[in-house]
Each structure stands twice: as C-alpha cells, then as structure tokens.
mmCIF file of C-alpha atoms and ligand atoms in Angstrom:
data_model
loop_
_atom_site.group_PDB
_atom_site.id
_atom_site.type_symbol
_atom_site.label_atom_id
_atom_site.label_comp_id
_atom_site.label_asym_id
_atom_site.label_seq_id
_atom_site.Cartn_x
_atom_site.Cartn_y
_atom_site.Cartn_z
ATOM 1 C CA MET A 1376 10.809 -60.096 -62.255
ATOM 2 C CA LYS A 1377 11.156 -57.982 -65.393
ATOM 3 C CA ILE A 1378 14.723 -56.722 -65.618
ATOM 4 C CA VAL A 1379 16.058 -54.082 -68.004
ATOM 5 C CA SER A 1380 19.750 -53.357 -68.326
ATOM 6 C CA GLY A 1381 21.998 -51.782 -70.948
ATOM 7 C CA MET A 1382 25.620 -51.211 -71.829
ATOM 8 C CA ARG A 1383 27.234 -48.536 -73.946
ATOM 9 C CA PRO A 1384 29.038 -49.823 -77.047
ATOM 10 C CA THR A 1385 32.448 -48.404 -76.328
ATOM 11 C CA GLY A 1386 34.484 -51.363 -77.584
ATOM 12 C CA LYS A 1387 35.271 -54.919 -76.601
ATOM 13 C CA LEU A 1388 34.541 -56.107 -73.078
ATOM 14 C CA HIS A 1389 37.222 -56.635 -70.470
ATOM 15 C CA LEU A 1390 37.315 -58.679 -67.274
ATOM 16 C CA GLY A 1391 35.972 -55.741 -65.238
ATOM 17 C CA HIS A 1392 32.839 -55.637 -67.404
ATOM 18 C CA TYR A 1393 32.437 -59.387 -67.111
ATOM 19 C CA LEU A 1394 32.600 -59.415 -63.320
ATOM 20 C CA GLY A 1395 30.618 -56.205 -62.847
ATOM 21 C CA VAL A 1396 27.799 -56.725 -65.337
ATOM 22 C CA ILE A 1397 27.758 -59.871 -67.449
ATOM 23 C CA LYS A 1398 28.132 -62.311 -64.556
ATOM 24 C CA ASN A 1399 24.979 -60.828 -62.997
ATOM 25 C CA TRP A 1400 23.099 -60.903 -66.294
ATOM 26 C CA LEU A 1401 23.892 -64.605 -66.635
ATOM 27 C CA ASP A 1402 22.322 -65.229 -63.236
ATOM 28 C CA TYR A 1403 19.251 -63.118 -63.959
ATOM 29 C CA GLN A 1404 18.439 -64.595 -67.347
ATOM 30 C CA ASN A 1405 17.692 -68.020 -65.881
ATOM 31 C CA SER A 1406 14.843 -66.943 -63.661
ATOM 32 C CA ASN A 1407 13.687 -63.531 -64.863
ATOM 33 C CA GLU A 1408 12.283 -61.839 -67.926
ATOM 34 C CA CYS A 1409 15.340 -59.965 -69.102
ATOM 35 C CA MET A 1410 15.790 -57.213 -71.668
ATOM 36 C CA PHE A 1411 19.419 -56.412 -72.414
ATOM 37 C CA PHE A 1412 20.146 -53.548 -74.742
ATOM 38 C CA VAL A 1413 23.034 -51.811 -76.429
ATOM 39 C CA ALA A 1414 22.780 -48.197 -75.289
ATOM 40 C CA ASP A 1415 24.136 -46.671 -78.497
ATOM 41 C CA TRP A 1416 22.446 -43.287 -78.017
ATOM 42 C CA HIS A 1417 24.085 -43.051 -74.618
ATOM 43 C CA ALA A 1418 27.464 -43.566 -76.300
ATOM 44 C CA LEU A 1419 26.810 -40.269 -78.088
ATOM 45 C CA THR A 1420 26.376 -38.277 -74.884
ATOM 46 C CA ASN A 1421 30.115 -37.673 -74.630
ATOM 47 C CA LYS A 1422 31.581 -39.325 -77.732
ATOM 48 C CA TYR A 1423 29.635 -37.599 -80.431
ATOM 49 C CA THR A 1424 32.380 -36.254 -82.670
ATOM 50 C CA ASP A 1425 33.649 -39.561 -83.971
ATOM 51 C CA THR A 1426 31.024 -42.190 -84.727
ATOM 52 C CA LYS A 1427 32.965 -44.188 -87.344
ATOM 53 C CA GLU A 1428 33.225 -47.275 -85.155
ATOM 54 C CA LEU A 1429 29.798 -47.127 -83.584
ATOM 55 C CA GLN A 1430 28.119 -49.832 -85.698
ATOM 56 C CA GLN A 1431 31.025 -52.268 -85.449
ATOM 57 C CA ASN A 1432 31.275 -51.592 -81.713
ATOM 58 C CA ILE A 1433 27.643 -52.656 -81.337
ATOM 59 C CA ILE A 1434 28.378 -55.941 -83.099
ATOM 60 C CA GLU A 1435 31.540 -56.576 -81.079
ATOM 61 C CA LEU A 1436 29.721 -55.877 -77.836
ATOM 62 C CA VAL A 1437 26.881 -58.252 -78.625
ATOM 63 C CA LYS A 1438 29.359 -60.931 -79.729
ATOM 64 C CA ASP A 1439 30.998 -60.639 -76.317
ATOM 65 C CA TRP A 1440 27.600 -61.013 -74.622
ATOM 66 C CA PHE A 1441 26.739 -64.144 -76.589
ATOM 67 C CA ALA A 1442 30.211 -65.616 -76.130
ATOM 68 C CA CYS A 1443 29.825 -65.217 -72.354
ATOM 69 C CA GLY A 1444 26.502 -67.034 -72.407
ATOM 70 C CA ILE A 1445 23.810 -64.386 -72.821
ATOM 71 C CA ASP A 1446 21.136 -66.395 -74.576
ATOM 72 C CA PRO A 1447 18.765 -64.662 -77.028
ATOM 73 C CA ASN A 1448 16.293 -67.511 -76.498
ATOM 74 C CA LYS A 1449 16.018 -66.578 -72.838
ATOM 75 C CA SER A 1450 16.488 -62.799 -73.006
ATOM 76 C CA THR A 1451 15.500 -60.064 -75.417
ATOM 77 C CA VAL A 1452 18.698 -58.553 -76.785
ATOM 78 C CA PHE A 1453 18.272 -55.340 -78.753
ATOM 79 C CA VAL A 1454 19.700 -51.993 -79.804
ATOM 80 C CA GLN A 1455 18.314 -48.852 -78.187
ATOM 81 C CA SER A 1456 18.322 -46.739 -81.368
ATOM 82 C CA ALA A 1457 16.326 -49.403 -83.223
ATOM 83 C CA VAL A 1458 13.393 -48.676 -80.910
ATOM 84 C CA LYS A 1459 12.632 -45.028 -81.666
ATOM 85 C CA GLU A 1460 9.922 -44.950 -79.006
ATOM 86 C CA HIS A 1461 12.663 -44.522 -76.379
ATOM 87 C CA SER A 1462 13.370 -41.057 -77.793
ATOM 88 C CA GLU A 1463 9.700 -40.074 -77.884
ATOM 89 C CA LEU A 1464 9.288 -41.047 -74.260
ATOM 90 C CA ALA A 1465 12.519 -39.255 -73.315
ATOM 91 C CA LEU A 1466 11.197 -36.091 -74.948
ATOM 92 C CA LEU A 1467 7.882 -36.314 -73.109
ATOM 93 C CA LEU A 1468 9.535 -37.087 -69.778
ATOM 94 C CA GLY A 1469 11.866 -34.157 -70.405
ATOM 95 C CA MET A 1470 8.805 -31.886 -70.359
ATOM 96 C CA ILE A 1471 8.091 -32.841 -66.756
ATOM 97 C CA THR A 1472 11.679 -33.045 -65.466
ATOM 98 C CA PRO A 1473 12.676 -30.133 -63.214
ATOM 99 C CA LYS A 1474 16.085 -28.824 -64.276
ATOM 100 C CA SER A 1475 17.315 -28.965 -60.694
ATOM 101 C CA TRP A 1476 16.990 -32.774 -60.631
ATOM 102 C CA LEU A 1477 19.554 -32.978 -63.393
ATOM 103 C CA GLU A 1478 21.839 -30.286 -61.988
ATOM 104 C CA LEU A 1479 21.976 -32.126 -58.698
ATOM 105 C CA ASN A 1480 22.582 -35.495 -60.348
ATOM 106 C CA PRO A 1481 25.855 -36.549 -58.694
ATOM 107 C CA SER A 1482 27.188 -38.481 -61.639
ATOM 108 C CA TYR A 1483 26.987 -35.366 -63.826
ATOM 109 C CA LYS A 1484 28.928 -33.454 -61.225
ATOM 110 C CA ASP A 1485 31.373 -36.299 -60.596
ATOM 111 C CA LEU A 1486 32.154 -36.679 -64.259
ATOM 112 C CA LYS A 1487 32.887 -32.981 -64.527
ATOM 113 C CA PHE A 1488 35.096 -33.224 -61.472
ATOM 114 C CA ASN A 1489 36.997 -36.123 -63.071
ATOM 115 C CA LEU A 1490 37.625 -34.138 -66.233
ATOM 116 C CA PHE A 1491 38.971 -31.182 -64.200
ATOM 117 C CA PHE A 1492 41.097 -33.484 -62.086
ATOM 118 C CA GLN A 1493 42.569 -35.272 -65.132
ATOM 119 C CA TYR A 1494 43.374 -31.941 -66.751
ATOM 120 C CA VAL A 1495 45.140 -30.547 -63.661
ATOM 121 C CA ARG A 1496 46.980 -33.835 -63.077
ATOM 122 C CA ASP A 1497 48.220 -34.066 -66.681
ATOM 123 C CA PHE A 1498 49.216 -30.412 -66.588
ATOM 124 C CA ILE A 1499 51.268 -30.927 -63.416
ATOM 125 C CA TYR A 1500 52.914 -34.078 -64.743
ATOM 126 C CA GLY A 1501 53.591 -32.315 -68.024
ATOM 127 C CA LYS A 1502 55.642 -29.781 -66.056
ATOM 128 C CA GLY A 1503 57.688 -32.630 -64.600
ATOM 129 C CA LEU A 1504 56.484 -32.173 -61.004
ATOM 130 C CA LYS A 1505 56.416 -35.386 -58.999
ATOM 131 C CA ILE A 1506 53.240 -34.989 -56.953
ATOM 132 C CA SER A 1507 51.153 -38.017 -56.039
ATOM 133 C CA GLU A 1508 47.835 -38.464 -57.848
ATOM 134 C CA ASP A 1509 46.027 -38.585 -54.496
ATOM 135 C CA VAL A 1510 47.363 -35.179 -53.440
ATOM 136 C CA ILE A 1511 46.281 -33.607 -56.752
ATOM 137 C CA ARG A 1512 42.888 -35.275 -56.497
ATOM 138 C CA ASP A 1513 42.414 -33.880 -52.956
ATOM 139 C CA ILE A 1514 43.306 -30.361 -54.052
ATOM 140 C CA VAL A 1515 40.940 -30.374 -57.034
ATOM 141 C CA HIS A 1516 38.234 -32.091 -55.003
ATOM 142 C CA LYS A 1517 38.405 -29.421 -52.280
ATOM 143 C CA ALA A 1518 38.096 -26.614 -54.835
ATOM 144 C CA PHE A 1519 35.499 -28.300 -57.058
ATOM 145 C CA TYR A 1520 33.051 -29.324 -54.364
ATOM 146 C CA HIS A 1521 33.285 -25.960 -52.595
ATOM 147 C CA LYS A 1522 29.690 -24.724 -52.232
ATOM 148 C CA LYS A 1523 28.046 -24.081 -55.597
ATOM 149 C CA ASP A 1524 30.976 -22.621 -57.536
ATOM 150 C CA ILE A 1525 34.565 -23.723 -57.919
ATOM 151 C CA ASP A 1526 36.842 -22.160 -55.287
ATOM 152 C CA PHE A 1527 39.531 -20.723 -57.591
ATOM 153 C CA GLU A 1528 41.289 -18.823 -54.789
ATOM 154 C CA GLY A 1529 41.659 -21.984 -52.712
ATOM 155 C CA LEU A 1530 42.836 -23.878 -55.791
ATOM 156 C CA GLU A 1531 45.479 -21.228 -56.492
ATOM 157 C CA GLU A 1532 46.773 -21.341 -52.907
ATOM 158 C CA ASP A 1533 46.967 -25.136 -52.851
ATOM 159 C CA LEU A 1534 48.701 -25.351 -56.226
ATOM 160 C CA LEU A 1535 51.294 -22.791 -55.097
ATOM 161 C CA LYS A 1536 51.946 -24.905 -52.012
ATOM 162 C CA ILE A 1537 52.834 -27.961 -54.104
ATOM 163 C CA GLY A 1538 55.345 -25.961 -56.143
ATOM 164 C CA LEU A 1539 53.500 -24.848 -59.288
ATOM 165 C CA ASP A 1540 54.458 -21.312 -60.376
ATOM 166 C CA SER A 1541 51.868 -18.568 -60.651
ATOM 167 C CA GLU A 1542 52.013 -18.361 -64.472
ATOM 168 C CA ASN A 1543 51.121 -22.059 -64.736
ATOM 169 C CA ILE A 1544 48.349 -21.672 -62.189
ATOM 170 C CA LYS A 1545 46.934 -18.759 -64.174
ATOM 171 C CA GLU A 1546 46.868 -20.975 -67.264
ATOM 172 C CA ILE A 1547 45.060 -23.784 -65.422
ATOM 173 C CA ILE A 1548 42.473 -21.435 -63.983
ATOM 174 C CA PHE A 1549 41.984 -19.647 -67.303
ATOM 175 C CA ASN A 1550 41.299 -22.941 -69.099
ATOM 176 C CA ILE A 1551 38.810 -24.070 -66.478
ATOM 177 C CA LYS A 1552 37.023 -20.705 -66.336
ATOM 178 C CA ASP A 1553 37.008 -20.434 -70.112
ATOM 179 C CA GLY A 1554 34.949 -23.616 -70.286
ATOM 180 C CA GLU A 1555 37.660 -25.330 -72.362
ATOM 181 C CA ILE A 1556 37.928 -28.193 -69.878
ATOM 182 C CA GLY A 1557 34.944 -30.466 -69.775
ATOM 183 C CA LYS A 1558 33.261 -28.757 -72.701
ATOM 184 C CA GLU A 1559 32.622 -32.123 -74.380
ATOM 185 C CA ILE A 1560 30.022 -32.889 -71.740
ATOM 186 C CA ASP A 1561 28.535 -29.402 -71.624
ATOM 187 C CA THR A 1562 25.796 -30.415 -73.993
ATOM 188 C CA PHE A 1563 22.048 -30.754 -73.812
ATOM 189 C CA GLY A 1564 22.431 -34.484 -74.574
ATOM 190 C CA PHE A 1565 24.779 -35.144 -71.700
ATOM 191 C CA PHE A 1566 22.871 -32.984 -69.250
ATOM 192 C CA GLY A 1567 19.633 -34.779 -70.069
ATOM 193 C CA TYR A 1568 20.918 -38.347 -70.281
ATOM 194 C CA PRO A 1569 19.253 -39.431 -66.990
ATOM 195 C CA VAL A 1570 15.920 -38.650 -68.670
ATOM 196 C CA LEU A 1571 16.791 -40.877 -71.619
ATOM 197 C CA MET A 1572 17.867 -43.529 -69.160
ATOM 198 C CA ALA A 1573 14.533 -43.229 -67.355
ATOM 199 C CA ALA A 1574 12.749 -43.658 -70.688
ATOM 200 C CA ASP A 1575 14.834 -46.790 -71.466
ATOM 201 C CA ILE A 1576 13.622 -48.343 -68.232
ATOM 202 C CA LEU A 1577 10.053 -47.081 -67.917
ATOM 203 C CA ILE A 1578 9.069 -47.887 -71.482
ATOM 204 C CA TYR A 1579 9.331 -51.627 -70.672
ATOM 205 C CA LYS A 1580 7.741 -51.237 -67.232
ATOM 206 C CA ALA A 1581 10.822 -52.773 -65.682
ATOM 207 C CA GLU A 1582 10.534 -53.988 -62.112
ATOM 208 C CA GLY A 1583 14.250 -54.267 -61.452
ATOM 209 C CA VAL A 1584 17.346 -52.529 -62.773
ATOM 210 C CA PRO A 1585 20.771 -53.882 -61.845
ATOM 211 C CA VAL A 1586 23.099 -51.010 -60.971
ATOM 212 C CA GLY A 1587 26.283 -50.249 -59.121
ATOM 213 C CA GLU A 1588 26.092 -47.902 -56.138
ATOM 214 C CA ASP A 1589 27.214 -44.930 -58.258
ATOM 215 C CA GLN A 1590 24.151 -45.283 -60.460
ATOM 216 C CA LEU A 1591 21.580 -45.268 -57.683
ATOM 217 C CA PRO A 1592 20.758 -41.569 -58.256
ATOM 218 C CA HIS A 1593 19.680 -42.428 -61.817
ATOM 219 C CA ILE A 1594 17.211 -44.983 -60.577
ATOM 220 C CA GLU A 1595 15.952 -42.448 -58.072
ATOM 221 C CA ILE A 1596 15.292 -39.947 -60.886
ATOM 222 C CA THR A 1597 13.565 -42.707 -62.865
ATOM 223 C CA ARG A 1598 11.314 -43.550 -59.914
ATOM 224 C CA GLU A 1599 10.539 -39.884 -59.293
ATOM 225 C CA LEU A 1600 9.680 -39.389 -62.960
ATOM 226 C CA ALA A 1601 7.363 -42.407 -62.901
ATOM 227 C CA ARG A 1602 5.596 -41.009 -59.820
ATOM 228 C CA ARG A 1603 5.372 -37.531 -61.293
ATOM 229 C CA PHE A 1604 3.991 -38.780 -64.600
ATOM 230 C CA ASN A 1605 1.425 -41.019 -62.875
ATOM 231 C CA ARG A 1606 0.345 -38.151 -60.633
ATOM 232 C CA PHE A 1607 -0.195 -35.778 -63.583
ATOM 233 C CA TYR A 1608 -1.738 -38.150 -66.111
ATOM 234 C CA GLY A 1609 -2.833 -41.339 -64.354
ATOM 235 C CA GLU A 1610 -1.163 -44.660 -63.613
ATOM 236 C CA VAL A 1611 0.948 -45.785 -66.557
ATOM 237 C CA PHE A 1612 4.378 -46.539 -65.178
ATOM 238 C CA LEU A 1613 5.783 -48.886 -62.563
ATOM 239 C CA GLU A 1614 8.418 -47.639 -60.150
ATOM 240 C CA PRO A 1615 11.418 -49.881 -60.804
ATOM 241 C CA LYS A 1616 13.620 -51.062 -57.972
ATOM 242 C CA ALA A 1617 17.392 -50.818 -58.080
ATOM 243 C CA ILE A 1618 19.067 -54.196 -57.753
ATOM 244 C CA LEU A 1619 22.350 -53.316 -56.156
ATOM 245 C CA THR A 1620 25.181 -55.272 -57.746
ATOM 246 C CA GLN A 1621 28.683 -55.754 -56.439
ATOM 247 C CA THR A 1622 31.231 -53.649 -58.284
ATOM 248 C CA PRO A 1623 34.218 -55.816 -59.161
ATOM 249 C CA LYS A 1624 37.257 -55.483 -56.992
ATOM 250 C CA ILE A 1625 39.484 -56.090 -59.972
ATOM 251 C CA LEU A 1626 42.109 -53.549 -61.011
ATOM 252 C CA GLY A 1627 43.977 -53.150 -64.262
ATOM 253 C CA ILE A 1628 47.395 -54.706 -64.804
ATOM 254 C CA ASP A 1629 49.069 -51.487 -63.582
ATOM 255 C CA GLY A 1630 47.062 -51.429 -60.338
ATOM 256 C CA ARG A 1631 44.743 -48.596 -61.402
ATOM 257 C CA LYS A 1632 41.034 -48.908 -62.190
ATOM 258 C CA MET A 1633 40.613 -51.237 -65.171
ATOM 259 C CA SER A 1634 39.818 -49.009 -68.107
ATOM 260 C CA LYS A 1635 40.310 -48.862 -71.857
ATOM 261 C CA SER A 1636 41.642 -45.320 -71.514
ATOM 262 C CA TYR A 1637 44.421 -46.426 -69.134
ATOM 263 C CA ASN A 1638 45.396 -49.207 -71.531
ATOM 264 C CA ASN A 1639 45.558 -51.611 -68.586
ATOM 265 C CA ALA A 1640 42.644 -53.958 -69.275
ATOM 266 C CA ILE A 1641 42.533 -57.656 -70.129
ATOM 267 C CA TYR A 1642 39.906 -58.199 -72.814
ATOM 268 C CA LEU A 1643 37.667 -61.235 -73.095
ATOM 269 C CA SER A 1644 38.595 -61.719 -76.746
ATOM 270 C CA GLU A 1645 42.345 -61.424 -76.296
ATOM 271 C CA SER A 1646 44.597 -64.278 -77.466
ATOM 272 C CA LYS A 1647 46.317 -66.659 -75.083
ATOM 273 C CA GLU A 1648 49.662 -65.001 -75.826
ATOM 274 C CA GLU A 1649 48.345 -61.489 -75.250
ATOM 275 C CA VAL A 1650 46.784 -62.484 -71.929
ATOM 276 C CA SER A 1651 50.011 -64.169 -70.763
ATOM 277 C CA LYS A 1652 52.078 -61.151 -71.788
ATOM 278 C CA LYS A 1653 49.798 -58.803 -69.853
ATOM 279 C CA VAL A 1654 49.832 -61.011 -66.769
ATOM 280 C CA MET A 1655 53.634 -61.173 -66.816
ATOM 281 C CA SER A 1656 53.757 -57.368 -66.787
ATOM 282 C CA MET A 1657 51.461 -57.006 -63.768
ATOM 283 C CA LYS A 1658 52.646 -55.115 -60.717
ATOM 284 C CA THR A 1659 53.109 -57.185 -57.553
ATOM 285 C CA ASP A 1660 53.958 -56.456 -53.923
ATOM 286 C CA PRO A 1661 56.420 -53.530 -54.320
ATOM 287 C CA GLN A 1662 58.390 -54.618 -51.231
ATOM 288 C CA ARG A 1663 59.190 -57.954 -52.801
ATOM 289 C CA ILE A 1664 62.345 -57.218 -54.723
ATOM 290 C CA LYS A 1665 64.103 -60.579 -54.548
ATOM 291 C CA LYS A 1666 62.576 -64.050 -54.553
ATOM 292 C CA THR A 1667 63.871 -64.492 -51.007
ATOM 293 C CA ASP A 1668 61.787 -61.528 -49.724
ATOM 294 C CA PRO A 1669 58.533 -62.715 -48.099
ATOM 295 C CA GLY A 1670 55.514 -61.293 -49.927
ATOM 296 C CA ARG A 1671 52.162 -59.869 -48.872
ATOM 297 C CA PRO A 1672 49.448 -61.436 -51.024
ATOM 298 C CA GLU A 1673 46.800 -59.208 -49.460
ATOM 299 C CA ILE A 1674 48.229 -56.149 -51.191
ATOM 300 C CA CYS A 1675 49.213 -57.889 -54.433
ATOM 301 C CA ASN A 1676 47.047 -57.373 -57.505
ATOM 302 C CA VAL A 1677 48.108 -60.738 -58.956
ATOM 303 C CA PHE A 1678 46.763 -62.434 -55.860
ATOM 304 C CA THR A 1679 43.411 -60.631 -56.183
ATOM 305 C CA TYR A 1680 43.106 -62.169 -59.651
ATOM 306 C CA HIS A 1681 44.056 -65.598 -58.271
ATOM 307 C CA ASN A 1682 41.244 -65.248 -55.755
ATOM 308 C CA ILE A 1683 38.764 -64.909 -58.597
ATOM 309 C CA PHE A 1684 40.166 -67.170 -61.314
ATOM 310 C CA THR A 1685 42.318 -69.862 -59.679
ATOM 311 C CA ASP A 1686 41.216 -73.013 -57.837
ATOM 312 C CA ARG A 1687 40.780 -72.510 -54.092
ATOM 313 C CA GLY A 1688 43.374 -75.165 -53.176
ATOM 314 C CA VAL A 1689 46.029 -73.568 -55.370
ATOM 315 C CA VAL A 1690 45.164 -70.106 -54.029
ATOM 316 C CA SER A 1691 45.815 -71.115 -50.430
ATOM 317 C CA GLN A 1692 49.133 -72.740 -51.441
ATOM 318 C CA ILE A 1693 50.187 -69.520 -53.200
ATOM 319 C CA ASP A 1694 49.155 -67.523 -50.149
ATOM 320 C CA SER A 1695 51.387 -69.425 -47.753
ATOM 321 C CA LYS A 1696 54.275 -69.945 -50.204
ATOM 322 C CA CYS A 1697 54.335 -66.222 -51.020
ATOM 323 C CA ARG A 1698 54.487 -65.277 -47.346
ATOM 324 C CA GLN A 1699 57.362 -67.706 -46.801
ATOM 325 C CA ALA A 1700 59.190 -66.692 -49.981
ATOM 326 C CA GLN A 1701 58.832 -70.179 -51.420
ATOM 327 C CA ILE A 1702 57.383 -69.071 -54.728
ATOM 328 C CA GLY A 1703 58.673 -66.390 -57.089
ATOM 329 C CA CYS A 1704 56.420 -63.810 -58.702
ATOM 330 C CA VAL A 1705 57.231 -65.088 -62.196
ATOM 331 C CA GLU A 1706 56.037 -68.572 -61.315
ATOM 332 C CA CYS A 1707 52.991 -67.152 -59.559
ATOM 333 C CA LYS A 1708 52.107 -65.112 -62.645
ATOM 334 C CA LYS A 1709 52.514 -68.132 -64.912
ATOM 335 C CA ILE A 1710 49.907 -69.948 -62.811
ATOM 336 C CA LEU A 1711 47.603 -66.954 -63.110
ATOM 337 C CA ALA A 1712 48.064 -66.762 -66.890
ATOM 338 C CA GLU A 1713 47.007 -70.423 -67.073
ATOM 339 C CA SER A 1714 43.952 -69.853 -64.868
ATOM 340 C CA LEU A 1715 42.864 -66.838 -66.889
ATOM 341 C CA ASN A 1716 43.392 -68.593 -70.174
ATOM 342 C CA SER A 1717 41.347 -71.599 -69.116
ATOM 343 C CA PHE A 1718 38.562 -69.230 -68.047
ATOM 344 C CA LEU A 1719 38.735 -67.260 -71.300
ATOM 345 C CA GLU A 1720 39.282 -70.139 -73.738
ATOM 346 C CA PRO A 1721 35.617 -71.210 -74.068
ATOM 347 C CA ILE A 1722 34.576 -67.546 -74.420
ATOM 348 C CA ARG A 1723 37.173 -66.956 -77.149
ATOM 349 C CA GLU A 1724 36.185 -70.126 -78.956
ATOM 350 C CA LYS A 1725 32.496 -69.304 -78.893
ATOM 351 C CA ARG A 1726 33.175 -65.739 -79.997
ATOM 352 C CA GLU A 1727 35.171 -66.856 -83.023
ATOM 353 C CA ASN A 1728 32.229 -68.897 -84.213
ATOM 354 C CA ILE A 1729 29.746 -66.035 -84.139
ATOM 355 C CA SER A 1730 29.584 -64.054 -87.372
ATOM 356 C CA ASP A 1731 28.555 -60.430 -87.808
ATOM 357 C CA SER A 1732 25.522 -61.511 -89.823
ATOM 358 C CA GLN A 1733 24.368 -63.897 -87.078
ATOM 359 C CA VAL A 1734 24.537 -61.022 -84.597
ATOM 360 C CA LYS A 1735 22.558 -58.791 -86.962
ATOM 361 C CA ASP A 1736 19.862 -61.449 -87.437
ATOM 362 C CA ILE A 1737 19.478 -61.973 -83.701
ATOM 363 C CA LEU A 1738 19.319 -58.235 -83.106
ATOM 364 C CA LEU A 1739 16.674 -57.864 -85.796
ATOM 365 C CA GLU A 1740 14.437 -60.250 -83.892
ATOM 366 C CA GLY A 1741 15.300 -58.710 -80.502
ATOM 367 C CA ASN A 1742 14.583 -55.211 -81.819
ATOM 368 C CA ARG A 1743 11.221 -56.395 -83.120
ATOM 369 C CA LYS A 1744 10.255 -57.892 -79.751
ATOM 370 C CA ALA A 1745 11.368 -54.798 -77.847
ATOM 371 C CA ARG A 1746 9.558 -52.480 -80.265
ATOM 372 C CA GLU A 1747 6.330 -54.398 -79.802
ATOM 373 C CA LYS A 1748 6.418 -53.697 -76.056
ATOM 374 C CA ALA A 1749 7.571 -50.089 -76.453
ATOM 375 C CA VAL A 1750 4.840 -49.280 -78.989
ATOM 376 C CA LYS A 1751 2.221 -50.575 -76.572
ATOM 377 C CA THR A 1752 3.505 -48.413 -73.712
ATOM 378 C CA MET A 1753 3.671 -45.334 -75.938
ATOM 379 C CA GLU A 1754 0.026 -45.802 -76.933
ATOM 380 C CA GLU A 1755 -0.868 -45.703 -73.243
ATOM 381 C CA VAL A 1756 1.374 -42.666 -72.700
ATOM 382 C CA ARG A 1757 -0.121 -40.673 -75.574
ATOM 383 C CA LYS A 1758 -3.623 -41.510 -74.445
ATOM 384 C CA ALA A 1759 -2.885 -40.591 -70.819
ATOM 385 C CA MET A 1760 -1.327 -37.271 -71.884
ATOM 386 C CA ASN A 1761 -4.154 -36.575 -74.283
ATOM 387 C CA LEU A 1762 -1.785 -36.180 -77.209
ATOM 388 C CA TRP A 1763 -2.898 -36.051 -80.821
ATOM 389 C CA GLN A 1764 -3.842 -39.431 -82.253
ATOM 390 C CA GLU A 1765 -4.794 -40.169 -85.847
HETATM 391 S S1 SF4 B 2541 54.266 -64.448 -55.287
HETATM 392 FE FE1 SF4 B 2541 52.344 -63.964 -56.257
HETATM 393 S S2 SF4 B 2541 51.056 -63.190 -54.644
HETATM 394 FE FE2 SF4 B 2541 53.170 -63.112 -53.899
HETATM 395 S S3 SF4 B 2541 53.845 -61.050 -54.381
HETATM 396 FE FE3 SF4 B 2541 54.496 -62.381 -56.067
HETATM 397 S S4 SF4 B 2541 52.841 -62.225 -57.538
HETATM 398 FE FE4 SF4 B 2541 52.068 -61.454 -55.605
#
C-alpha cells in the first residue's frame, strides 16, 4: 500500500509523538511504500510570526525520525516546501472546495474552542479563583457550541455563578467579541489548511493515510475533493483510506496531556540525567502519602509508563507490591527511570552520530524523489483541467 504521512516541525519529538506516530511508521515502512514528509508549510498556519527556528526544527525533527529507525532506504523522506507542486495543487483544489466544508471542519472549530477555553481559564486563574479546569471547560464548551454563534448570555450567567464579578465578565466577553482571542488562527492559511493537506496526500496518489480519530474529518475532505475533482475533470486521483491509529495513552509528567506548551514532556533526545529528574518529579497516586499507604497503580501515571516501557514480569511485581505497600514511590520511579533510559539510550546514541549535513543530503535525495512523482501528477492535473501548457 502507498502510505503518505507528515509531521509539523515544531521542535524535538517526545514520547507521545513516538508512541502515536513514529512507532506506526516503523511498522509501515517494512511492508509498504512510504512517503514521510516534514509539513513545514503547515507549521506556518498558526505559527507564522516567528520563523527563526523553522529550518533547524526541520533538521531536528528528521534526526529524531532517523534515530528512531525511519530508514531513507526504505521510505522517501522529504520536506513539503521543497516540492512546490503541493502548493499548485492546493490552489487548484481550493477552486473547487465549497467554503462550508471548511467552516464545518471540526478541528477548525475545536481549535478555536481550545483557544477560548485557555483564555477564560487563564483569566480566571489570574484573578486567583480556584475553579477546576473541568468546570471552566464545561462552561466555555456550553457557550461555544451553542447553535451557530457563541451564547454570550449563557456564558455571562455561568461565570457569575462561579464567582467572577461582572466587570471581569465584561472584559472576557469584550475580548472574545473583539476577535482578540483566537485571532492568530483567523487567517486564510489556517482556514484553508485541510485543502493543503488534501493536496499533500492526493499528489502522491496515496492509498492509506495513518491518522488519529480527531483527524478523520480531514481524510473525509480529501476523499470528497478527490471525488469532486474526478467528477468534474476525469479520473486522476485515488480516494485514500484513513488508517486509524491508536492515540497514545501516555500523559505528561504532571498528569496532563503531554505537550511542549505544558512543559511536561519527556523528549527522545534528553540526557539520562534529565529523564531521571523528570521521572522523579512525576505525580503518583494522590492518596498515597506515606510508604505504608497501599497504592492504586491503575490511577498512577508512573504505572502507565511502566506498562509501556518496563518488562512484564517487573510490572506485575510493582502492581502487587504497590497495592500491598511493599514498594515506595521513589523506588518505583527509579525503576521507571532505568526502563526509560534503556529504551532511549540507543535512540540518543544514534541521534548524536547524525550530522546536520547528513540530514540535508538525505533530504535532498528524498525531495528529488518526491518531486518526480508530484510533477507527474501535476501534468495529469493540468491536462485534465485543460490548463495552459507551453
Ligand atoms: S508505587 Fe509506583 S505505581 Fe504505586 S503509586 Fe507509587 S509510583 Fe505509582
């Protein structure tokens, strides 16, 4: 099967990326024709003001891929912006994309919701109110997903109920109405990114695209665009299938979603000492205050990590010892730090031996291979659409 998949170059990879994406790529590359690309144009859809680190981020990302075992002899590894044909196809597909498909795209809406939620949450915490994140999320969710427009009256009522004064509420509502919140994604580029994504996939006539459940709507738009194009101009594109991948059940060291912005991630390239330090600061079962308190591994984040990175035999020993208060959390974490370090050591070692210039050379060849395929598809597209040809 021909598989196309990309990642945005937003910095070094962490364990969540490894489990959610790279692990699957490693499986696919052995028995499929894979094209893995750095989606650098997509990184500009919401981070367009500061591009200083973009080029180095591309190199760091690809180093992480190679260190994990992505093999340029098996897969084509390339940079999206090095294959300009993606943008030509995105422009042409944009001509046939109904605006409503993009407006209804749930991830566009969800991202906007998240920005509103984060703003309201930070505002409330900034005023020193101790309201749980879940309660704030529910309030904003109720107002944001109210019919077509935001329900400001409902939002005002709910915020009053949790103790915010009316002046503060006015400020929140003013900032949301004013368009100040979320304005960084109120751009043509962000709005249209599913079309660019469709171009990234269709240009290589991909048969399969690995995605998490949240990205299924993008694949649906891609399939609909392929159908629409073929209906208007004749059969050029394949309709790719979504290959549903498991999203990792791994949280950050503070128990929240693992993310660079929460500063709670463990990176693949981190040193042994850094990894150990992070593991030792992980939250455990909150009811286990003293070593003599029996623990509940099923709700402990450290134990979730053990389940992934520690030998099965040791995991079951930890499980029963924790429940019987026969092991302390410090000791348990030390075991985890060892497991993680033995998993990461070969990755770190391989990464250190890859130079920037090696990455650039490999990308040069990958870009060339990808371009060859993209150029061929674009010739078919131009011909089918009866566009000007010299
Ligand atoms: S002993 Fe381990 S599994 Fe049990 S609560 Fe402590 S850290 Fe978690």
